[in-house]
Structure formats: C-alpha cells, structure tokens
Tab-separated table of C-alpha atoms in Angstrom:
chain	number	residue	atom	x	y	z
A	1	MET	CA	-26.498	33.447	-18.451
A	2	HIS	CA	-24.299	30.127	-17.320
A	3	ALA	CA	-22.518	33.203	-14.972
A	4	ASP	CA	-21.256	31.358	-11.588
A	5	VAL	CA	-23.217	34.385	-9.581
A	6	GLU	CA	-24.698	34.196	-5.965
A	7	ARG	CA	-28.006	35.526	-7.793
A	8	PHE	CA	-29.239	38.251	-10.238
A	9	SER	CA	-30.991	40.808	-8.235
A	10	PHE	CA	-31.904	42.771	-11.111
A	11	ASP	CA	-35.830	43.872	-10.861
A	12	PRO	CA	-36.721	46.334	-13.476
A	13	ALA	CA	-40.243	46.938	-11.986
A	14	LYS	CA	-38.550	48.081	-8.400
A	15	ARG	CA	-37.318	51.093	-10.509
A	16	PHE	CA	-33.574	51.429	-9.177
A	17	LEU	CA	-31.571	54.371	-10.153
A	18	ARG	CA	-28.025	52.555	-9.243
A	19	VAL	CA	-26.413	50.968	-6.800
A	20	ILE	CA	-24.662	52.789	-4.012
A	21	GLU	CA	-21.267	51.073	-2.195
A	22	GLN	CA	-21.250	51.461	1.035
A	23	GLN	CA	-17.975	52.274	3.051
A	24	GLY	CA	-16.559	48.891	4.932
A	25	ARG	CA	-19.396	46.522	3.732
A	26	VAL	CA	-19.163	43.549	1.539
A	27	MET	CA	-19.336	43.902	-1.978
A	28	LEU	CA	-21.350	41.005	-4.062
A	29	ALA	CA	-21.065	40.307	-7.618
A	30	ALA	CA	-24.612	40.598	-7.680
A	31	ASP	CA	-24.519	44.328	-6.860
A	32	SER	CA	-21.992	44.852	-9.806
A	33	ASN	CA	-24.112	42.934	-12.531
A	34	GLU	CA	-27.015	45.012	-10.832
A	35	GLN	CA	-25.462	48.361	-11.581
A	36	ALA	CA	-24.892	47.001	-14.980
A	37	ALA	CA	-28.033	45.743	-15.571
A	38	ILE	CA	-29.942	49.201	-14.582
A	39	LEU	CA	-27.601	50.868	-16.931
A	40	VAL	CA	-28.498	48.775	-20.060
A	41	ALA	CA	-31.870	48.919	-18.991
A	42	PHE	CA	-32.209	52.454	-18.816
A	43	LEU	CA	-30.220	52.892	-22.200
A	44	ARG	CA	-32.810	50.290	-23.881
A	45	ASP	CA	-35.465	52.222	-22.538
A	46	LEU	CA	-34.316	55.236	-24.290
A	47	ALA	CA	-33.364	53.882	-27.326
A	48	VAL	CA	-36.952	52.424	-28.155
A	49	ASP	CA	-38.649	56.173	-27.013
A	50	VAL	CA	-36.621	57.945	-29.738
A	51	ILE	CA	-36.365	55.009	-32.552
A	52	GLY	CA	-39.288	52.603	-31.598
A	53	ASP	CA	-39.558	49.188	-30.996
A	54	PHE	CA	-36.794	48.635	-34.639
A	55	GLY	CA	-35.323	50.533	-37.051
A	56	THR	CA	-32.108	51.556	-39.324
A	57	PRO	CA	-30.595	54.975	-39.654
A	58	ALA	CA	-31.872	56.796	-42.424
A	59	GLY	CA	-29.617	57.309	-45.666
A	60	PRO	CA	-28.151	60.746	-46.676
A	61	SER	CA	-31.601	61.907	-47.967
A	62	ASN	CA	-33.004	61.463	-44.859
A	63	ASN	CA	-36.500	59.917	-46.042
A	64	LYS	CA	-35.911	56.342	-46.580
A	65	PRO	CA	-33.510	53.747	-44.987
A	66	GLY	CA	-29.519	53.683	-45.379
A	67	PRO	CA	-28.146	50.343	-46.329
A	68	GLY	CA	-28.348	48.698	-42.654
A	69	PHE	CA	-29.473	45.511	-43.355
A	70	GLN	CA	-30.838	45.789	-46.601
A	71	VAL	CA	-32.261	42.306	-47.876
A	72	THR	CA	-30.961	42.298	-51.879
A	73	LEU	CA	-30.440	39.494	-54.364
A	74	ASP	CA	-27.580	37.788	-56.171
A	75	ASP	CA	-28.354	35.325	-58.549
A	76	GLY	CA	-31.972	34.446	-56.285
A	77	ARG	CA	-29.492	34.351	-53.163
A	78	ILE	CA	-30.104	36.828	-50.291
A	79	ARG	CA	-27.263	39.202	-49.197
A	80	ILE	CA	-27.482	41.489	-46.108
A	81	GLY	CA	-26.300	45.162	-46.191
A	82	GLN	CA	-23.864	46.501	-44.074
A	83	GLY	CA	-24.727	48.490	-41.339
A	84	ARG	CA	-26.486	49.015	-38.192
A	85	PHE	CA	-30.187	47.989	-36.879
A	86	TRP	CA	-32.277	48.231	-33.730
A	87	VAL	CA	-34.275	46.216	-32.079
A	88	ASP	CA	-36.040	46.785	-28.877
A	89	GLY	CA	-33.521	49.340	-27.794
A	90	LEU	CA	-30.400	46.740	-28.605
A	91	LEU	CA	-27.988	47.795	-31.492
A	92	CYS	CA	-26.677	44.645	-33.629
A	93	VAL	CA	-24.116	45.523	-36.601
A	94	ASN	CA	-23.132	43.739	-39.878
A	95	ASP	CA	-19.475	44.535	-40.399
A	96	THR	CA	-19.278	42.798	-44.153
A	97	ASP	CA	-21.007	44.620	-46.773
A	98	LEU	CA	-23.168	42.443	-49.026
A	99	LEU	CA	-23.155	39.228	-46.541
A	100	PRO	CA	-24.528	36.406	-48.354
A	101	TYR	CA	-27.418	34.546	-46.066
A	102	GLU	CA	-25.508	31.215	-45.907
A	103	ASP	CA	-22.402	32.922	-44.429
A	104	GLN	CA	-23.484	34.726	-41.339
A	105	PRO	CA	-21.080	34.371	-38.499
A	106	ASP	CA	-23.470	33.664	-35.831
A	107	TYR	CA	-25.633	31.482	-37.876
A	108	PRO	CA	-24.082	28.607	-38.797
A	109	ALA	CA	-26.117	25.942	-41.463
A	110	ALA	CA	-28.780	28.987	-41.764
A	111	PRO	CA	-31.502	26.543	-43.529
A	112	LYS	CA	-32.998	26.993	-47.321
A	113	LEU	CA	-35.840	29.651	-47.516
A	114	PRO	CA	-39.184	28.008	-47.514
A	115	THR	CA	-41.297	27.401	-50.807
A	116	GLY	CA	-44.211	30.832	-51.015
A	117	LYS	CA	-44.728	34.190	-49.413
A	118	VAL	CA	-41.720	34.291	-47.510
A	119	VAL	CA	-40.315	37.203	-44.479
A	120	VAL	CA	-37.250	38.277	-43.796
A	121	TYR	CA	-36.339	38.900	-39.958
A	122	LEU	CA	-33.842	39.404	-37.834
A	123	ASP	CA	-33.577	37.668	-34.628
A	124	LEU	CA	-31.554	39.059	-31.608
A	125	TRP	CA	-30.420	37.277	-27.934
A	126	GLU	CA	-28.282	37.524	-25.492
A	127	ARG	CA	-25.387	34.715	-25.433
A	128	HIS	CA	-23.508	34.196	-22.051
A	129	VAL	CA	-20.143	33.627	-23.096
A	130	SER	CA	-16.922	32.590	-20.764
A	131	SER	CA	-13.178	32.229	-21.470
A	132	ALA	CA	-14.239	28.338	-22.580
A	133	GLN	CA	-15.806	29.907	-25.682
A	134	ASP	CA	-13.636	32.309	-26.001
A	135	PRO	CA	-9.908	32.006	-24.631
A	136	SER	CA	-9.309	35.618	-24.961
A	137	ILE	CA	-11.509	36.442	-22.258
A	138	ARG	CA	-9.005	34.920	-19.219
A	139	ASP	CA	-5.761	36.682	-18.691
A	140	VAL	CA	-2.589	34.236	-19.193
A	141	ALA	CA	-0.746	36.148	-16.457
A	142	LEU	CA	-3.073	34.840	-13.566
A	143	GLY	CA	-1.769	31.274	-14.368
A	144	GLY	CA	-5.371	29.675	-15.386
A	145	PRO	CA	-7.408	31.231	-12.705
A	146	ASP	CA	-10.791	32.065	-14.245
A	147	THR	CA	-12.229	35.784	-14.044
A	148	CYS	CA	-15.188	37.590	-15.073
A	149	THR	CA	-17.002	36.096	-18.452
A	150	ARG	CA	-19.248	38.124	-21.133
A	151	SER	CA	-22.689	38.920	-22.354
A	152	ARG	CA	-22.735	39.115	-26.339
A	153	LEU	CA	-26.037	40.075	-28.304
A	154	VAL	CA	-26.063	37.150	-31.013
A	155	TRP	CA	-28.354	38.630	-34.256
A	156	GLN	CA	-29.662	36.131	-37.131
A	157	VAL	CA	-31.265	36.704	-39.797
A	158	LYS	CA	-33.735	34.295	-40.409
A	159	THR	CA	-36.787	33.497	-42.951
A	160	ALA	CA	-40.607	31.946	-42.064
A	161	GLU	CA	-43.149	31.220	-44.599
A	162	VAL	CA	-46.064	33.514	-43.712
A	163	ARG	CA	-49.862	34.165	-45.104
A	164	ALA	CA	-51.016	37.774	-46.844
A	165	PRO	CA	-54.510	38.071	-46.081
A	166	GLY	CA	-56.583	38.681	-49.391
A	167	GLY	CA	-53.403	38.102	-51.350
A	168	SER	CA	-50.119	39.498	-51.317
A	169	ALA	CA	-50.709	41.463	-55.271
A	170	GLY	CA	-49.035	44.705	-54.293
A	171	LEU	CA	-48.041	44.733	-50.915
A	172	THR	CA	-46.036	47.632	-49.627
A	173	GLY	CA	-43.189	47.717	-47.462
A	174	LYS	CA	-45.521	49.588	-44.547
A	175	GLY	CA	-48.359	46.505	-45.613
A	176	ALA	CA	-45.944	44.135	-44.587
A	177	VAL	CA	-44.828	46.104	-41.515
A	178	ASP	CA	-48.589	46.598	-40.421
A	179	LEU	CA	-48.807	42.179	-41.124
A	180	TRP	CA	-45.815	41.332	-38.837
A	181	ARG	CA	-47.124	43.824	-35.939
A	182	LYS	CA	-51.063	42.494	-36.255
A	183	MET	CA	-50.219	38.249	-37.174
A	184	TRP	CA	-46.614	37.394	-38.630
A	185	ARG	CA	-44.854	38.147	-35.337
A	186	ASP	CA	-46.922	35.957	-33.234
A	187	GLN	CA	-47.073	33.570	-35.940
A	188	ILE	CA	-43.318	33.006	-35.509
A	189	ASP	CA	-42.615	33.648	-31.824
A	190	GLY	CA	-46.208	34.311	-30.251
A	191	GLN	CA	-47.062	31.647	-28.196
A	192	SER	CA	-46.944	30.433	-24.198
A	193	ARG	CA	-43.466	29.301	-23.653
A	194	GLY	CA	-44.549	27.911	-20.396
A	195	ARG	CA	-44.641	29.485	-16.541
A	196	MET	CA	-42.795	27.570	-13.434
A	197	ALA	CA	-43.405	28.094	-9.343
A	198	VAL	CA	-40.998	26.848	-7.119
A	199	GLU	CA	-41.525	26.567	-3.474
A	200	VAL	CA	-40.569	24.307	-0.658
A	201	GLU	CA	-41.824	21.283	1.490
A	202	ARG	CA	-43.489	22.790	4.582
A	203	ALA	CA	-45.487	19.448	5.631
A	204	THR	CA	-44.602	18.285	9.557
A	205	GLY	CA	-42.912	14.787	9.256
A	206	PRO	CA	-41.854	12.946	12.069
A	207	ALA	CA	-39.624	14.056	14.710
A	208	ASP	CA	-36.944	11.675	13.862
A	209	PRO	CA	-33.403	12.939	15.417
A	210	CYS	CA	-32.028	10.554	12.724
A	211	GLN	CA	-33.425	11.957	9.584
A	212	VAL	CA	-34.416	15.303	7.904
A	213	PRO	CA	-38.156	15.712	8.586
A	214	ALA	CA	-40.853	15.352	5.952
A	215	GLY	CA	-41.574	18.988	5.289
A	216	ALA	CA	-38.614	20.563	6.937
A	217	GLY	CA	-38.198	23.429	4.218
A	218	TYR	CA	-34.909	23.756	2.170
A	219	TYR	CA	-32.248	21.737	4.359
A	220	GLY	CA	-29.098	21.932	2.223
A	221	ASN	CA	-25.836	22.963	3.955
A	222	GLU	CA	-24.889	25.318	1.005
A	223	ASN	CA	-26.063	28.583	-0.582
A	224	GLN	CA	-27.067	27.774	-4.512
A	225	LEU	CA	-28.244	29.483	-7.055
A	226	TYR	CA	-30.768	26.909	-8.694
A	227	ARG	CA	-31.192	26.588	-12.738
A	228	VAL	CA	-34.069	24.378	-14.499
A	229	GLU	CA	-33.513	24.713	-18.364
A	230	VAL	CA	-35.940	23.183	-21.040
A	231	HIS	CA	-33.540	20.599	-23.067
A	232	ARG	CA	-35.793	19.173	-25.638
A	233	GLY	CA	-38.898	21.745	-26.265
A	234	SER	CA	-42.182	21.411	-27.712
A	235	GLY	CA	-42.851	19.803	-31.400
A	236	VAL	CA	-40.192	17.812	-31.682
A	237	LEU	CA	-41.073	14.309	-33.816
A	238	GLY	CA	-40.026	10.774	-32.611
A	239	ALA	CA	-39.252	7.849	-35.346
A	240	ASN	CA	-42.775	7.432	-35.693
A	241	GLY	CA	-43.938	10.908	-36.243
A	242	GLU	CA	-45.305	11.125	-32.836
A	243	GLU	CA	-44.389	14.731	-30.922
A	244	LEU	CA	-42.111	13.694	-27.902
A	245	PRO	CA	-43.213	15.163	-24.803
A	246	ALA	CA	-40.884	18.059	-23.287
A	247	THR	CA	-37.796	17.258	-20.849
A	248	PHE	CA	-35.905	19.806	-18.054
A	249	LYS	CA	-32.484	19.676	-16.704
A	250	TRP	CA	-31.683	21.469	-13.341
A	251	SER	CA	-28.158	22.630	-11.721
A	252	ARG	CA	-27.478	23.984	-8.266
A	253	ASP	CA	-24.596	26.013	-9.957
A	254	ASN	CA	-26.553	28.097	-12.223
A	255	GLY	CA	-25.091	25.773	-14.929
A	256	SER	CA	-22.064	27.371	-14.618
A	257	VAL	CA	-19.645	24.331	-14.283
A	258	VAL	CA	-17.944	23.526	-17.412
A	259	TYR	CA	-15.105	21.646	-18.927
A	260	PRO	CA	-13.513	22.589	-21.814
A	261	LEU	CA	-12.171	19.989	-24.204
A	262	SER	CA	-9.285	19.635	-26.784
A	263	ARG	CA	-11.344	16.896	-28.787
A	264	ILE	CA	-14.154	14.713	-28.561
A	265	GLU	CA	-15.212	11.494	-30.588
A	266	GLY	CA	-17.839	9.199	-29.624
A	267	THR	CA	-17.689	8.373	-26.547
A	268	VAL	CA	-14.143	9.896	-25.618
A	269	ALA	CA	-13.543	13.334	-24.768
A	270	VAL	CA	-10.136	14.856	-23.414
A	271	LEU	CA	-10.229	17.451	-21.545
A	272	GLN	CA	-8.063	20.742	-22.217
A	273	ASP	CA	-7.343	21.433	-18.636
A	274	PRO	CA	-7.606	18.826	-15.375
A	275	PRO	CA	-9.754	20.674	-12.893
A	276	VAL	CA	-8.102	22.603	-10.017
A	277	ASP	CA	-11.190	22.724	-8.011
A	278	CYS	CA	-11.601	19.093	-6.096
A	279	THR	CA	-15.493	20.202	-5.877
A	280	LYS	CA	-15.318	20.154	-9.312
A	281	GLN	CA	-13.538	16.788	-10.066
A	282	LEU	CA	-15.401	14.604	-12.700
A	283	THR	CA	-16.389	10.979	-11.073
A	284	THR	CA	-18.415	8.136	-12.289
A	285	GLY	CA	-22.091	8.619	-12.801
A	286	THR	CA	-21.785	12.574	-13.240
A	287	LEU	CA	-24.392	13.821	-15.647
A	288	VAL	CA	-22.733	16.369	-18.726
A	289	GLU	CA	-24.044	17.920	-21.471
A	290	VAL	CA	-21.873	17.934	-24.607
A	291	VAL	CA	-22.224	21.712	-26.123
A	292	ASP	CA	-20.498	23.373	-28.729
A	293	ASP	CA	-20.946	26.321	-30.532
A	294	LEU	CA	-23.465	24.701	-33.406
A	295	THR	CA	-26.075	23.746	-30.571
A	296	THR	CA	-25.941	27.352	-28.602
A	297	LEU	CA	-26.297	29.114	-31.769
A	298	LEU	CA	-29.119	26.759	-33.428
A	299	GLY	CA	-30.615	26.548	-30.206
A	300	ARG	CA	-30.468	22.951	-29.795
A	301	PRO	CA	-29.855	20.523	-26.925
A	302	GLY	CA	-26.590	19.032	-26.606
A	303	VAL	CA	-26.439	15.197	-26.154
A	304	LEU	CA	-26.790	14.405	-22.225
A	305	ALA	CA	-24.615	11.583	-20.907
A	306	ARG	CA	-23.051	10.061	-17.769
A	307	VAL	CA	-19.275	9.729	-17.152
A	308	VAL	CA	-18.636	5.938	-17.447
A	309	GLU	CA	-14.589	6.296	-16.265
A	310	VAL	CA	-11.975	8.892	-16.197
A	311	ASP	CA	-8.387	7.596	-16.755
A	312	ASP	CA	-6.203	10.658	-15.680
A	313	ASP	CA	-2.840	8.500	-15.500
A	314	GLY	CA	-1.306	9.920	-18.811
A	315	ASP	CA	-0.801	13.403	-19.917
A	316	ASP	CA	-4.796	13.962	-20.495
A	317	VAL	CA	-7.925	13.671	-18.661
A	318	VAL	CA	-9.726	11.205	-20.817
A	319	ILE	CA	-13.178	11.270	-20.504
A	320	HIS	CA	-15.224	8.082	-21.022
A	321	LEU	CA	-18.990	8.978	-21.931
A	322	SER	CA	-22.377	6.721	-21.945
A	323	LYS	CA	-23.178	8.543	-25.193
A	324	GLY	CA	-21.563	10.553	-27.360
A	325	PRO	CA	-22.315	13.094	-30.581
A	326	ALA	CA	-22.709	11.397	-33.712
A	327	GLU	CA	-19.758	12.980	-35.122
A	328	ALA	CA	-16.512	14.675	-33.892
A	329	ILE	CA	-16.618	18.390	-32.456
A	330	LEU	CA	-13.920	20.436	-34.487
A	331	PRO	CA	-11.974	22.357	-31.969
A	332	GLN	CA	-13.181	25.538	-33.688
A	333	ARG	CA	-16.384	25.119	-31.894
A	334	HIS	CA	-15.351	25.478	-28.792
A	335	PRO	CA	-16.729	21.978	-27.556
A	336	LEU	CA	-17.437	21.193	-23.842
A	337	LEU	CA	-18.905	19.401	-20.769
A	338	ARG	CA	-21.594	21.014	-18.723
A	339	ARG	CA	-22.252	19.330	-15.256
A	340	TRP	CA	-25.977	19.016	-14.252
A	341	ASP	CA	-26.797	17.314	-11.210
A	342	HIS	CA	-29.676	15.055	-11.318
A	343	PRO	CA	-28.352	11.872	-10.143
A	344	ALA	CA	-28.995	8.850	-11.595
A	345	VAL	CA	-31.852	6.066	-11.565
A	346	GLU	CA	-30.829	2.813	-10.926
A	347	GLY	CA	-32.059	0.329	-13.591
A	348	GLY	CA	-33.362	3.331	-15.836
A	349	PRO	CA	-32.347	3.149	-19.415
A	350	ALA	CA	-28.752	4.115	-20.214
A	351	GLY	CA	-27.695	8.102	-19.587
A	352	ALA	CA	-31.718	8.446	-17.770
A	353	ALA	CA	-31.958	10.714	-14.523
A	354	ALA	CA	-34.673	11.836	-11.957
A	355	GLY	CA	-34.771	14.160	-9.441
A	356	GLY	CA	-33.273	13.341	-5.778
A	357	GLY	CA	-36.158	14.571	-4.039
A	358	GLY	CA	-35.636	12.863	-0.488
A	359	GLY	CA	-36.676	13.843	3.510
A	360	GLY	CA	-40.643	13.243	2.324
A	361	ALA	CA	-40.418	15.674	-0.363
A	362	GLY	CA	-42.894	14.967	-3.728
A	363	PRO	CA	-42.188	12.105	-6.079
A	364	PRO	CA	-39.276	12.876	-8.677
A	365	ALA	CA	-39.498	14.022	-12.190
A	366	ASP	CA	-39.894	10.901	-14.313
A	367	PRO	CA	-36.533	10.126	-17.006
A	368	ASP	CA	-36.878	10.196	-20.009
A	369	ASP	CA	-34.893	8.647	-22.961
A	370	ASP	CA	-32.941	11.742	-23.656
A	371	GLY	CA	-31.113	11.920	-20.361
A	372	ALA	CA	-33.454	14.584	-19.352
A	373	LEU	CA	-36.485	14.678	-17.004
A	374	LYS	CA	-39.973	14.852	-18.225
A	375	LEU	CA	-42.079	18.024	-17.989
A	376	VAL	CA	-45.230	17.466	-16.479
A	377	GLU	CA	-47.520	20.325	-16.402
A	378	GLU	CA	-49.412	20.380	-12.622
A	379	ALA	CA	-47.818	17.076	-11.333
A	380	ASP	CA	-49.146	16.347	-8.182
A	381	PRO	CA	-47.718	16.626	-5.988
A	382	PRO	CA	-44.746	18.652	-7.700
A	383	LEU	CA	-41.706	17.886	-9.149
A	384	ALA	CA	-38.833	17.461	-6.384
A	385	LEU	CA	-35.408	18.370	-7.035
A	386	GLU	CA	-33.567	17.768	-3.763
A	387	ASP	CA	-33.335	19.200	-0.270
A	388	GLY	CA	-36.943	19.898	-0.120
A	389	ILE	CA	-37.146	21.834	-2.963
A	390	VAL	CA	-39.831	21.443	-5.821
A	391	VAL	CA	-41.508	22.793	-8.727
A	392	ARG	CA	-44.436	23.467	-10.673
A	393	PHE	CA	-45.079	23.680	-14.509
A	394	GLU	CA	-48.362	25.548	-14.790
A	395	ALA	CA	-50.765	24.157	-16.585
A	396	GLY	CA	-52.001	25.640	-20.271
A	397	GLY	CA	-50.825	23.297	-22.799
A	398	HIS	CA	-47.725	25.664	-23.427
A	399	ARG	CA	-44.925	25.456	-25.869
A	400	TYR	CA	-41.567	25.325	-24.637
A	401	ARG	CA	-38.422	26.426	-26.007
A	402	THR	CA	-35.451	24.551	-25.436
A	403	GLY	CA	-32.884	27.116	-23.699
A	404	ASP	CA	-35.310	28.729	-21.900
A	405	TYR	CA	-34.292	28.828	-17.983
A	406	TRP	CA	-35.573	29.930	-14.422
A	407	THR	CA	-32.864	31.005	-11.647
A	408	PHE	CA	-33.475	30.843	-8.042
A	409	PRO	CA	-31.382	30.992	-5.280
A	410	ALA	CA	-31.700	28.686	-2.012
A	411	ARG	CA	-29.999	29.956	1.186
A	412	ALA	CA	-29.590	27.663	4.175
A	413	ALA	CA	-29.906	30.451	6.841
A	414	ILE	CA	-33.872	31.010	5.879
A	415	GLY	CA	-34.003	27.641	4.736
A	416	ASP	CA	-35.879	28.456	1.982
A	417	VAL	CA	-35.969	29.921	-1.784
A	418	ILE	CA	-36.019	33.154	-2.825
A	419	TRP	CA	-39.249	33.527	-5.164
A	420	PRO	CA	-42.202	36.140	-6.039
A	421	ARG	CA	-45.293	34.960	-3.815
A	422	ASP	CA	-48.939	36.147	-3.787
A	423	ASP	CA	-50.231	38.162	-0.790
A	424	ASN	CA	-51.130	34.611	0.973
A	425	GLY	CA	-47.744	33.520	0.508
A	426	ASP	CA	-48.506	30.990	-1.757
A	427	ALA	CA	-45.492	30.621	-5.095
A	428	LEU	CA	-46.469	32.945	-8.084
A	429	ALA	CA	-45.718	30.703	-11.601
A	430	VAL	CA	-43.844	33.263	-13.490
A	431	GLY	CA	-42.384	32.845	-17.392
A	432	PRO	CA	-39.161	32.132	-18.240
A	433	HIS	CA	-36.114	34.322	-17.034
A	434	GLY	CA	-34.069	33.969	-20.455
A	435	ILE	CA	-33.452	33.402	-23.158
A	436	GLU	CA	-35.336	36.444	-24.752
A	437	HIS	CA	-35.838	36.574	-28.452
A	438	HIS	CA	-36.309	40.236	-29.954
A	439	LEU	CA	-37.539	40.163	-34.002
A	440	ALA	CA	-37.902	42.744	-36.415
A	441	PRO	CA	-39.067	42.645	-40.352
A	442	LEU	CA	-36.139	43.026	-43.023
A	443	ALA	CA	-38.200	42.210	-46.189
A	444	VAL	CA	-40.573	40.082	-47.990
A	445	VAL	CA	-39.612	37.844	-50.492
A	446	ASP	CA	-41.299	34.767	-53.168
A	447	ALA	CA	-39.357	32.087	-52.842
A	448	VAL	CA	-39.212	28.237	-54.864
A	449	GLU	CA	-36.775	25.591	-53.801
A	450	GLY	CA	-34.622	28.059	-51.353
A	451	MET	CA	-34.207	30.870	-54.497
A	452	VAL	CA	-36.078	34.593	-54.547
A	453	THR	CA	-38.056	34.768	-57.159
A	454	GLY	CA	-39.221	38.252	-58.310
A	455	ALA	CA	-38.535	41.889	-56.300
A	456	VAL	CA	-37.680	41.894	-52.732
A	457	VAL	CA	-39.784	44.162	-50.705
A	458	ASP	CA	-38.293	46.484	-48.240
A	459	CYS	CA	-40.152	46.494	-45.016
A	460	ARG	CA	-37.367	47.919	-42.763
A	461	VAL	CA	-38.412	51.247	-41.088
A	462	GLY	CA	-35.687	54.086	-41.011
A	463	PHE	CA	-35.371	57.162	-38.685
A	464	PRO	CA	-33.461	60.072	-39.230
A	465	ARG	CA	-30.520	61.288	-37.855
A	466	LEU	CA	-31.024	64.043	-35.550
A	467	ALA	CA	-27.864	66.564	-36.701
A	468	THR	CA	-29.494	66.477	-40.226
A	469	LEU	CA	-32.881	67.865	-39.169
A	470	PHE	CA	-30.457	71.031	-38.405
A	471	ALA	CA	-28.555	71.306	-41.207
C-alpha cells in the first residue's frame, strides 16, 4: 500500500476485536485503517472456515462446481466462465461470460501457454489505487485536494508448466488438486522471498556539538513511515545470460508521493497538474520511477530516473528525465512519476543512487545500473538509509520478487524505529509485509505452441449453497 499514512498498526497476532474511539481524544488514520483491517481479517477467517482454502459455489445440482471460473475451450483457446471464486477467504468475480484468456481486464499482455502439461490457476492480490490511477476517487467539488484512497482485489488467470509423477494418463480433478497441494503450488510460488531487519546505530560517538554524534539513533526531525521495496527481483538475466543482482529502493513517505502525467514520451514528461504542496515540488536530482497500469499489473519495475530539468514557464509543467520508457505510455494506462528518496552519487553511472547514511552510520548501499541499490544479504556493517537507520537482509540465498516491500515508522520523539525485537532487544528479520499472492488451481490442460490439445481436466472445488441443503 503506497498510502500516505502515519503507520500500519494492525497486528493479527493481537486478536483485537474492534477499535474504540474515545471522547476528546485524537483520532488517527491508522485507527480507522486498523478497524477496517480487523473486520476484513474476521470475514476472511470466517470464509476459510466455511469454504476452505479455495472453492466456487456449486451448481443447481449441488454435487459439482457451478460455472464460476470454469475453463472451457474455443478452437484450442481458453475461455473463463462467469461467476465467483473464493481463495483464502477473498472473493473474486468474473462478470464476463466465456471471457477469453487473452482479454482479461487485469492481465494485459497475458503470455501464451507454455508447451507441455499446463496448470491453469487463479492469482489474487491486493492493489493500492489512488486518484492518480482512478480519477473518480477524488471529488471535484473540493477543487483538487486528495482524500482517501482505495484497495482493490486483482485477479489474474495464469498458466504454468508442471509435472505429473508417474505420468498424466487418467489424471482426475481430485488428483490434480492433490498434486497442487503437494508440489505444484510450491513450484510456482513456494520459494522464500527474503527477510529484512531494521535498526538504528547505537554506538557511542565523539561529543562534537557541531555534528550529530555517531550512533545517536534516529536523529531525523520528522516522523516518517519508511518503505523499502524490491525493485528488480531475482532471476532477471543480463545481456550475456548472467543473473543480475536483486535491487531495492526506499522512501521516507511510504512511496506515496506521486505525480500523475498527462503524457510521457522518451525522457520528457508532462504533469497533469502542478504540485500544490511546496514540500513535494520536483527539483533537479529528484529520483522518480515511471509507473503505469501495465507495469503494476504485470509486476514489473518501472524506469528509475533523475529529474534533469523542470520547465514550468509555459502552461504545462514539463519534467526532463535522465532516462525514459522505451515507448510512449498512453494516457489510458494512467502514467505517473513515483518519488523515491535515496540521493544521487556524484560521479556514478547515470541514474545511480546510494543511501545517505551519515552521522557515523554504516556505508550506503552500492548503486546499480538500474538506478536502484544492490540488495546484499548480511552486509557487514548493515546498509545505511539515512539519519542513523540501517537495514539488514538475512542470508539464505532468497528469491526476491519485484514489488515486495517492508514498512516501518521512525519517530523523532524516541529517536528510534518501531520494529519487532527479540527478548534481548535485537531487531528480528521478518518476511515482506506484502504483496501477498493467493493462488488456486482451475484446470489442467495439454498445450502445444500456445494452443490447447485434448480435453480440459477441471480441478475446481465446489461447495454447496446452504439454502439448498434444507430445500
């Protein structure tokens, strides 16, 4: 969630039932957000207890799945049935009957089917949507100010090549579900996505009144919600076939500062509206990422670039960037610039950046040629961000995924960050706070050169409607 909030306070382990507002007390955005999160978690748990980890409502006969997300064929091409499907307590709805696989609304440029035995599965994940992506969220009566944002459940029907031990002859839907739970699910998305810890430098430094002493803790003047996000994930190959290192970027505002664009071509971007907040003015050297609906829905990193020049003399505010996308982005894809905060490195490669560190903290992360920072596991000393904050990625050869993120509040009042710790007070390494993907199998097919051959093995699980049990 790239929302402009003070923190995300919901913790399912605490088992809070509700948030209680008190008279005469301050009400924070985090309180309202936690109340919503408590309710969503309760409803999801209830749905899983009743339905199971995945399933679709049964048809009229109540003994087999209904049409929801049923995979059928049309001249060897996949079509998706209209209806509902539940995954991990989350409801997704397909409103289009016999929806072509290639025309999914939330999966543009869906890749063709691999050759071999293929499992067709459903992938659900939560997307943050602001008025930059959906202008209808903002009320024009306010004359421009932003209000709340939204969370939207994205569903995508995907495919993956799989193996069926002992051969696939006579494979049934139940057998396919068993294989999904035993091995296919882990083959698709079962690898560890990394673990990170956050802390502040505590070593004793020289008592120089003209400098912030080394190890002074968090010495920023503002309360911030920091975000560390994977930019380039694992498994990306370079020009010579070598695997490129994973990279990350960070923001002191949860990556919430964005600039919607009316158009962008090459390195020239035109803002829809000039920033009204002086703290959010784009200046030379600012690091921004070119993002649009396509990169977000496909889980791809955007282009990271530095602002080279800001031209606001005419009617439009024109931003000149050090790099730009390979092709023009249509306005229908809602292009925007998202601000990140690691500063530029003098004399480094174009668009390179490194953490600020300072004040005796550990060395900043090394810049990479994609404009982000090299993700190094168990760096010694830990990688510095700014104002005494350091992060450590746990060793283990993890496979990082683009878009995965960690958030943590930094508070000037205590000179520290808020992060889980063990009994000794040491920062714990934890997995990403998001993005969580929820998967469920739909069918198994045989494919050759993107076309399905043979019959479809339906592996959807149906659950009876309660009203029909008492009819």
